[in-house]
PDB file of C-alpha atoms in Angstrom:
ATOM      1  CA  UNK A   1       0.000   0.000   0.000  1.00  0.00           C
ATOM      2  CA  UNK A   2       1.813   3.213  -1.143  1.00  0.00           C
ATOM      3  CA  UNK A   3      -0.232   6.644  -2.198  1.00  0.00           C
ATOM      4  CA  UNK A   4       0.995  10.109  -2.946  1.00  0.00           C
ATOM      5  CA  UNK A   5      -0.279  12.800  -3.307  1.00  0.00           C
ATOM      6  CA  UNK A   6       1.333  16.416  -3.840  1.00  0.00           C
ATOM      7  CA  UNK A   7       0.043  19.396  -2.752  1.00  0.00           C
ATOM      8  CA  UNK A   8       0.727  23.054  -2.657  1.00  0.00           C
ATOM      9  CA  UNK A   9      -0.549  25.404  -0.258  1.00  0.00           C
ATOM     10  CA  UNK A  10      -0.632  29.390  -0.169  1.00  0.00           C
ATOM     11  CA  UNK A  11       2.647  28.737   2.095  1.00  0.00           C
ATOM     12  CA  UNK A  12       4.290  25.693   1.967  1.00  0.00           C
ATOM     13  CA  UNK A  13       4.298  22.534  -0.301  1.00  0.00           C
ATOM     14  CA  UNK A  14       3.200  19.517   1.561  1.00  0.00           C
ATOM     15  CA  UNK A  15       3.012  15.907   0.455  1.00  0.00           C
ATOM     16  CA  UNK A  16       0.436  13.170   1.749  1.00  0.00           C
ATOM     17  CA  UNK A  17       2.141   9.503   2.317  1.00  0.00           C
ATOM     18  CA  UNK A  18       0.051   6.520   2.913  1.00  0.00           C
ATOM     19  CA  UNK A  19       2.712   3.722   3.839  1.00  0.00           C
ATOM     20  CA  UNK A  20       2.449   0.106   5.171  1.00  0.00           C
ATOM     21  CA  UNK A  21      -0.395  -2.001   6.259  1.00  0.00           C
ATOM     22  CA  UNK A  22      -3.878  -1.478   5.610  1.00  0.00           C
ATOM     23  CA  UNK A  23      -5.547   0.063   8.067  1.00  0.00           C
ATOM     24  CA  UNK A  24      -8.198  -2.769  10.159  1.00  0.00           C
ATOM     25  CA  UNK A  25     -11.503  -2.087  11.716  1.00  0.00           C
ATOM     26  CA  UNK A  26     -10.975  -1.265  15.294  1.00  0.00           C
ATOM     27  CA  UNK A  27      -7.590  -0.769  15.457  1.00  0.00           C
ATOM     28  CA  UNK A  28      -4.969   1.912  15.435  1.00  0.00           C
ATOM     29  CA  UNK A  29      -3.367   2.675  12.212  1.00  0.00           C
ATOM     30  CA  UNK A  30      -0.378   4.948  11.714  1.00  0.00           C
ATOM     31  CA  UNK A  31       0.016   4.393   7.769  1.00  0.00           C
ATOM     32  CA  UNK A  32      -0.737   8.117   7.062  1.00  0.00           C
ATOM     33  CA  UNK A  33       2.084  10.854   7.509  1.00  0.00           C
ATOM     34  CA  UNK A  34       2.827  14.062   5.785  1.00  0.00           C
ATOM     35  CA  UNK A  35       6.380  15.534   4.538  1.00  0.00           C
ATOM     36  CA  UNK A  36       6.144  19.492   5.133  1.00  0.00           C
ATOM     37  CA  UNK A  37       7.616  22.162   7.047  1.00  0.00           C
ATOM     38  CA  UNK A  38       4.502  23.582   8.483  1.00  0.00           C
ATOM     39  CA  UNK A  39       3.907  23.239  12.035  1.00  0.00           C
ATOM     40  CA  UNK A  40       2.076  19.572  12.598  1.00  0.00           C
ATOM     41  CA  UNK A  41      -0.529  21.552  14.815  1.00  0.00           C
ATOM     42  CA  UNK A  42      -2.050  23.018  11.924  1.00  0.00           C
ATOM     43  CA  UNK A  43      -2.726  19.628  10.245  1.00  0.00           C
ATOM     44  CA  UNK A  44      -5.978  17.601  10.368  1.00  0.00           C
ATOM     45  CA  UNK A  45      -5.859  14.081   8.522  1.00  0.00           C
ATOM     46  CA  UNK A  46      -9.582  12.134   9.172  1.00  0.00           C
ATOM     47  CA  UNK A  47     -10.607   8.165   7.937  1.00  0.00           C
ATOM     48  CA  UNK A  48     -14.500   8.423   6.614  1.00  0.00           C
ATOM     49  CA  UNK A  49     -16.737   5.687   4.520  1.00  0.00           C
ATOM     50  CA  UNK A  50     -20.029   6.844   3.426  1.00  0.00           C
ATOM     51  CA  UNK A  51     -22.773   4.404   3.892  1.00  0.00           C
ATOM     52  CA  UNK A  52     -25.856   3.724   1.714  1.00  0.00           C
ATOM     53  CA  UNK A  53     -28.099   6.082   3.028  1.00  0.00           C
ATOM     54  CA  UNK A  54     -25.490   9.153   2.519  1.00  0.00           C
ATOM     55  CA  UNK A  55     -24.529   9.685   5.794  1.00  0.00           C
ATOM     56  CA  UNK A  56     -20.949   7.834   7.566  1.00  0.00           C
ATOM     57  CA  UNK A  57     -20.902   4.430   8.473  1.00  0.00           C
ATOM     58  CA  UNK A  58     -17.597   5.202   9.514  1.00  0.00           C
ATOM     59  CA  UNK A  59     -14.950   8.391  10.329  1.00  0.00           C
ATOM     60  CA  UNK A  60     -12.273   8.868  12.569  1.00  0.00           C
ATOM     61  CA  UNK A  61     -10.351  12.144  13.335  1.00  0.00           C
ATOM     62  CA  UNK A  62      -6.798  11.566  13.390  1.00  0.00           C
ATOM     63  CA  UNK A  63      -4.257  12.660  15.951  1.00  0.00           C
ATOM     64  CA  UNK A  64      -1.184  14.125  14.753  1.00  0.00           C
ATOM     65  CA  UNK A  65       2.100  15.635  15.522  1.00  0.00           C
ATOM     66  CA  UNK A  66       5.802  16.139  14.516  1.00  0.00           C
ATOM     67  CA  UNK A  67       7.810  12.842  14.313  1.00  0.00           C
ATOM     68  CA  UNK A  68      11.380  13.119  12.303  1.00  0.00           C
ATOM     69  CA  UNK A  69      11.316  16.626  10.616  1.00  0.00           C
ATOM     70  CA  UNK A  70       9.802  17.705   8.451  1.00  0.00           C
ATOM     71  CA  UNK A  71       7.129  14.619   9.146  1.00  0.00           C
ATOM     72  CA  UNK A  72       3.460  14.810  10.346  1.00  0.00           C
ATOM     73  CA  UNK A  73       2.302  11.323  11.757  1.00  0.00           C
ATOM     74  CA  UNK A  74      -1.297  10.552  12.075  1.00  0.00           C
ATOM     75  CA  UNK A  75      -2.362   8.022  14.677  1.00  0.00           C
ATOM     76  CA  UNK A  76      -6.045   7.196  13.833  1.00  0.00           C
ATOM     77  CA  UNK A  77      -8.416   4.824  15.736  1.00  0.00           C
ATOM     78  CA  UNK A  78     -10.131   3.304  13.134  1.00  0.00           C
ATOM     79  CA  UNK A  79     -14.038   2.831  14.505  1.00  0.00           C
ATOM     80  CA  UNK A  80     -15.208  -0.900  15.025  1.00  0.00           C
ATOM     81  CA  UNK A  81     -17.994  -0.604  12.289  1.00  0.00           C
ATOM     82  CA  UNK A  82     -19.066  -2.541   9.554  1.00  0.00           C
ATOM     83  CA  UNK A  83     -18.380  -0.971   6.623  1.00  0.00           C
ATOM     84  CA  UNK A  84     -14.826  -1.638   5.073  1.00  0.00           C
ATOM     85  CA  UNK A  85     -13.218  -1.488   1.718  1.00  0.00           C
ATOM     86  CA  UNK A  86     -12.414   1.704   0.538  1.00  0.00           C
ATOM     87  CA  UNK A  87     -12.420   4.583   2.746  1.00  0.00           C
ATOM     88  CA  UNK A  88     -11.391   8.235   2.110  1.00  0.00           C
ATOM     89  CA  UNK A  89      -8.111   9.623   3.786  1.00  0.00           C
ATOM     90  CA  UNK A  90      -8.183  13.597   3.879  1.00  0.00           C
ATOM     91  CA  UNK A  91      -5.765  15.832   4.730  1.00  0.00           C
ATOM     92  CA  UNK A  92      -6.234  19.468   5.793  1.00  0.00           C
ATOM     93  CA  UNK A  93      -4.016  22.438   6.372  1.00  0.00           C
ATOM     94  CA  UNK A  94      -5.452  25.441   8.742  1.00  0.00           C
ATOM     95  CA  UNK A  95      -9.194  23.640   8.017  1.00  0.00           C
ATOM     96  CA  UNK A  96      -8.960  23.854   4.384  1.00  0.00           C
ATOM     97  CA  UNK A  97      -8.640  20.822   1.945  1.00  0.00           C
ATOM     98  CA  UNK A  98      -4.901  20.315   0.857  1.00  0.00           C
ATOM     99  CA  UNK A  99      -4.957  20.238  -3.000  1.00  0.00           C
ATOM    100  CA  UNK A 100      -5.378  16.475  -3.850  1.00  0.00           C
ATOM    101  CA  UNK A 101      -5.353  15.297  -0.524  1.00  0.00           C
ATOM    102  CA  UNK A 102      -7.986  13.034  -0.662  1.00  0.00           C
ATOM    103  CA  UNK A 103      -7.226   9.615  -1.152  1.00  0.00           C
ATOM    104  CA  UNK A 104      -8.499   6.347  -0.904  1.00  0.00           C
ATOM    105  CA  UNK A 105      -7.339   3.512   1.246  1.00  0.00           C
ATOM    106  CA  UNK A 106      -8.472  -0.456   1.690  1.00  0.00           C
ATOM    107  CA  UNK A 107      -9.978  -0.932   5.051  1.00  0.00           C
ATOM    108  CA  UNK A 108      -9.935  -4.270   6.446  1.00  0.00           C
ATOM    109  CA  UNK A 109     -12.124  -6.602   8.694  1.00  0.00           C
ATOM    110  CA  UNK A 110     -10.635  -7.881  11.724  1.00  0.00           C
ATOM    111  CA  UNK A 111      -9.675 -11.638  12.603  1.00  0.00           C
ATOM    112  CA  UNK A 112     -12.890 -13.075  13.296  1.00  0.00           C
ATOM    113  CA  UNK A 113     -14.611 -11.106  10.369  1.00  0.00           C
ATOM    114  CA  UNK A 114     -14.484 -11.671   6.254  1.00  0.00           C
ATOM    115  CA  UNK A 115     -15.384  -8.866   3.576  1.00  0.00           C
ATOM    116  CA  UNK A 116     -18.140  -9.464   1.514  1.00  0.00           C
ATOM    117  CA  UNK A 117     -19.509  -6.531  -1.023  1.00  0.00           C
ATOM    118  CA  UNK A 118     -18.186  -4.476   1.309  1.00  0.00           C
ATOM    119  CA  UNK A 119     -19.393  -5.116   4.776  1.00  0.00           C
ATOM    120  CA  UNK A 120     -18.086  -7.251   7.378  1.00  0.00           C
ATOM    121  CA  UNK A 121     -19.478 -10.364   8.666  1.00  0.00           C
ATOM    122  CA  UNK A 122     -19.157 -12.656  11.321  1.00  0.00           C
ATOM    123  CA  UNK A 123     -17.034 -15.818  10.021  1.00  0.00           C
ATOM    124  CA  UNK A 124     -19.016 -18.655   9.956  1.00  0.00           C
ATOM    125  CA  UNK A 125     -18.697 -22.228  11.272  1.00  0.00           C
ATOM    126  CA  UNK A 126     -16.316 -24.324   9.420  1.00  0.00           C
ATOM    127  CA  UNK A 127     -13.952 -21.513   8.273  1.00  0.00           C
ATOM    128  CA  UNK A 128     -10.983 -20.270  10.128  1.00  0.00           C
ATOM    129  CA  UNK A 129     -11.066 -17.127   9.959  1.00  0.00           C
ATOM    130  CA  UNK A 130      -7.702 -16.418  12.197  1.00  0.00           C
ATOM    131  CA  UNK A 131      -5.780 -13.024  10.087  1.00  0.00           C
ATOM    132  CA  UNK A 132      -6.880  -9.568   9.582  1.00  0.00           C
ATOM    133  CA  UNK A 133      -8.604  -8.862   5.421  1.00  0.00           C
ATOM    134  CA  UNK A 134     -10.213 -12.131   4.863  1.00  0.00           C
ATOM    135  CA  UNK A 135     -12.022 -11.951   1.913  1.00  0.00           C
ATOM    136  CA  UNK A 136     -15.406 -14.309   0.915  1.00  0.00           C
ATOM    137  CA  UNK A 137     -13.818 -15.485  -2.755  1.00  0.00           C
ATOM    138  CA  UNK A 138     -10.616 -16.041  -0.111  1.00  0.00           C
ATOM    139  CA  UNK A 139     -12.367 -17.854   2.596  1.00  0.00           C
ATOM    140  CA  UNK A 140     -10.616 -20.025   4.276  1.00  0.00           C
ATOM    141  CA  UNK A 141     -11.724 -23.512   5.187  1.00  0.00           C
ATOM    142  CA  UNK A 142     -10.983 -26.082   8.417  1.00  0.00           C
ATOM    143  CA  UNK A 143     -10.522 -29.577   7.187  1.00  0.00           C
ATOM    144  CA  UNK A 144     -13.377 -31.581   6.857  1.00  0.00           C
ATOM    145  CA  UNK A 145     -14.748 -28.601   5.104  1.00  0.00           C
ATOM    146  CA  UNK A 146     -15.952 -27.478   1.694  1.00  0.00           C
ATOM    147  CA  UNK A 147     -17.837 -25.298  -0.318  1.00  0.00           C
ATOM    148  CA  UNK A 148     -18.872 -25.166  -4.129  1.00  0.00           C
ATOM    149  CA  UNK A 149     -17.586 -21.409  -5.548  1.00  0.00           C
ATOM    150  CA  UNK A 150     -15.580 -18.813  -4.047  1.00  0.00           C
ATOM    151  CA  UNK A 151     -18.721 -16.846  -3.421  1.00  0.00           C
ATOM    152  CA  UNK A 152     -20.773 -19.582  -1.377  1.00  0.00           C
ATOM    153  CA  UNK A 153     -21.232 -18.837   1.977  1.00  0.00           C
ATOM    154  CA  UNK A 154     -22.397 -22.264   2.567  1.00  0.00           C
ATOM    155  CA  UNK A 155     -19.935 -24.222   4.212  1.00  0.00           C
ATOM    156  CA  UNK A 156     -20.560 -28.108   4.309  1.00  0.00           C
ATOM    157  CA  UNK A 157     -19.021 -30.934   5.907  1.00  0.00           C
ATOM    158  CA  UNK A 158     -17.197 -33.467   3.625  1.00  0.00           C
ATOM    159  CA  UNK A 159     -19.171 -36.834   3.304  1.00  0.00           C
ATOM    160  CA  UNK A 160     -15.458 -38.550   4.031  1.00  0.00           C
ATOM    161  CA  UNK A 161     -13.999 -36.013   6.163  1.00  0.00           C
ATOM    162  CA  UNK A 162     -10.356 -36.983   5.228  1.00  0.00           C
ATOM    163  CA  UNK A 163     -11.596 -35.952   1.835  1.00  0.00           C
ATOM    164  CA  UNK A 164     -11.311 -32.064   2.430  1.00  0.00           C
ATOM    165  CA  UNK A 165      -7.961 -30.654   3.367  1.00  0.00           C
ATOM    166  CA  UNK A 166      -8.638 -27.259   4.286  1.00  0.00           C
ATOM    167  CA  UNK A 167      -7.417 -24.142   3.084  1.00  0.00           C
ATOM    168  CA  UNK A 168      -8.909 -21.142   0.519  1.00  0.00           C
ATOM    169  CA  UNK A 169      -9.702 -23.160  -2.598  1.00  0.00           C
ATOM    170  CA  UNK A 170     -13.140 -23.848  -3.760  1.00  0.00           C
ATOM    171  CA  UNK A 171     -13.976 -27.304  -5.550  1.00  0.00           C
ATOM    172  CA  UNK A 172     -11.532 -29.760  -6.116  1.00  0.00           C
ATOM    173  CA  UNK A 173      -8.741 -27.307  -4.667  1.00  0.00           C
ATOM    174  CA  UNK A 174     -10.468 -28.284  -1.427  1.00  0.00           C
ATOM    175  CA  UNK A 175     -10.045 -31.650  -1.963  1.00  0.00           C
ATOM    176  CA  UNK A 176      -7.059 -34.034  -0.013  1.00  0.00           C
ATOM    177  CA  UNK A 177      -4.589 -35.754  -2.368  1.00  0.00           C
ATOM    178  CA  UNK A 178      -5.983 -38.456  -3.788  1.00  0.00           C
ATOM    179  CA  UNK A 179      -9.645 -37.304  -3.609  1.00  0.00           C
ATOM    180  CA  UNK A 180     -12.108 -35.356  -6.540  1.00  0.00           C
ATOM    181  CA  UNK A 181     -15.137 -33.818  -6.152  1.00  0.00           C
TER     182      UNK A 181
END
């Protein structure tokens, strides 16, 4: 995950970095920083996701202040909500919109949690759902475990249980050595 964007104000010329991992529902992330010589008190850098009825399903005001120099650091606590995918990251100087600061940025569900169309959802029986940014068509299955597509949410139990190895496939990529669907 790497953005930038450049951006020119009336004073200074300040650049919006979006580094490292993605940020995760209900955790901190500190991906977002800022390379400028302007005072880090006059920055504001906020998370947001619209949901379908117009209003947010999600935003976060970031904190931020100096790190190395010439660096602004955000530190946002990204709200334990639904909605992920992609969010906007904005970045303001003295309350005003930084040219092109407004980004987007992958949100991720939780361990526990997959993404489907957008939303996060409890992971169901049968999967093992044990890293942050699971994905449906990524799903992956416990052993004994199988499921016809990569967007079935059904999860069935293997009529010969050593049949099913486990793992993200769908079909016969499901299937133990030696075994076919």
């Amino acid at each position: 995950l790497a953005y930038e964007v450049a951006a020119a104000t009336s004073r200074e010329a300040a650049t919006l970095r979006l580094d490292g991992a993605a940020p995760v529902l209900g955790h901190v992330w500190t991906g977002a920083s800022i390379e400028t010589a302007v005072d880090a008190a006059e920055f504001e850098v906020a998370l947001s996701v619209l949901g379908k009825d117009g209003g947010y399903a999600g935003y976060a005001t970031c904190d931020v202040e100096a790190g190395a120099p010439g660096i602004v650091d955000a530190r946002c606590d990204v709200p334990a909500v639904d909605a992920a995918g992609a969010w906007n990251v904005t970045a303001a100087l003295d309350g005003a919109l930084v040219d092109a600061g407004r980004q987007f940025v992958g949100v991720a569900c939780p361990t526990g949690r997959y993404e489907a169309r957008g939303v996060c959802r409890d992971c169901p029986g049968g999967a093992t759902c044990v890293a942050d940014g699971l994905e449906l068509a990524s799903l992956p299955l416990a052993p004994g475990r199988w499921r016809s597509g990569p967007s079935s949410t059904r999860l069935r139990r293997c009529p010969l249980a050593d049949a099913c190895a486990g793992g993200n496939g769908t079909g016969d990529a499901i299937c133990a050595e030696g075994y076919s669907s």
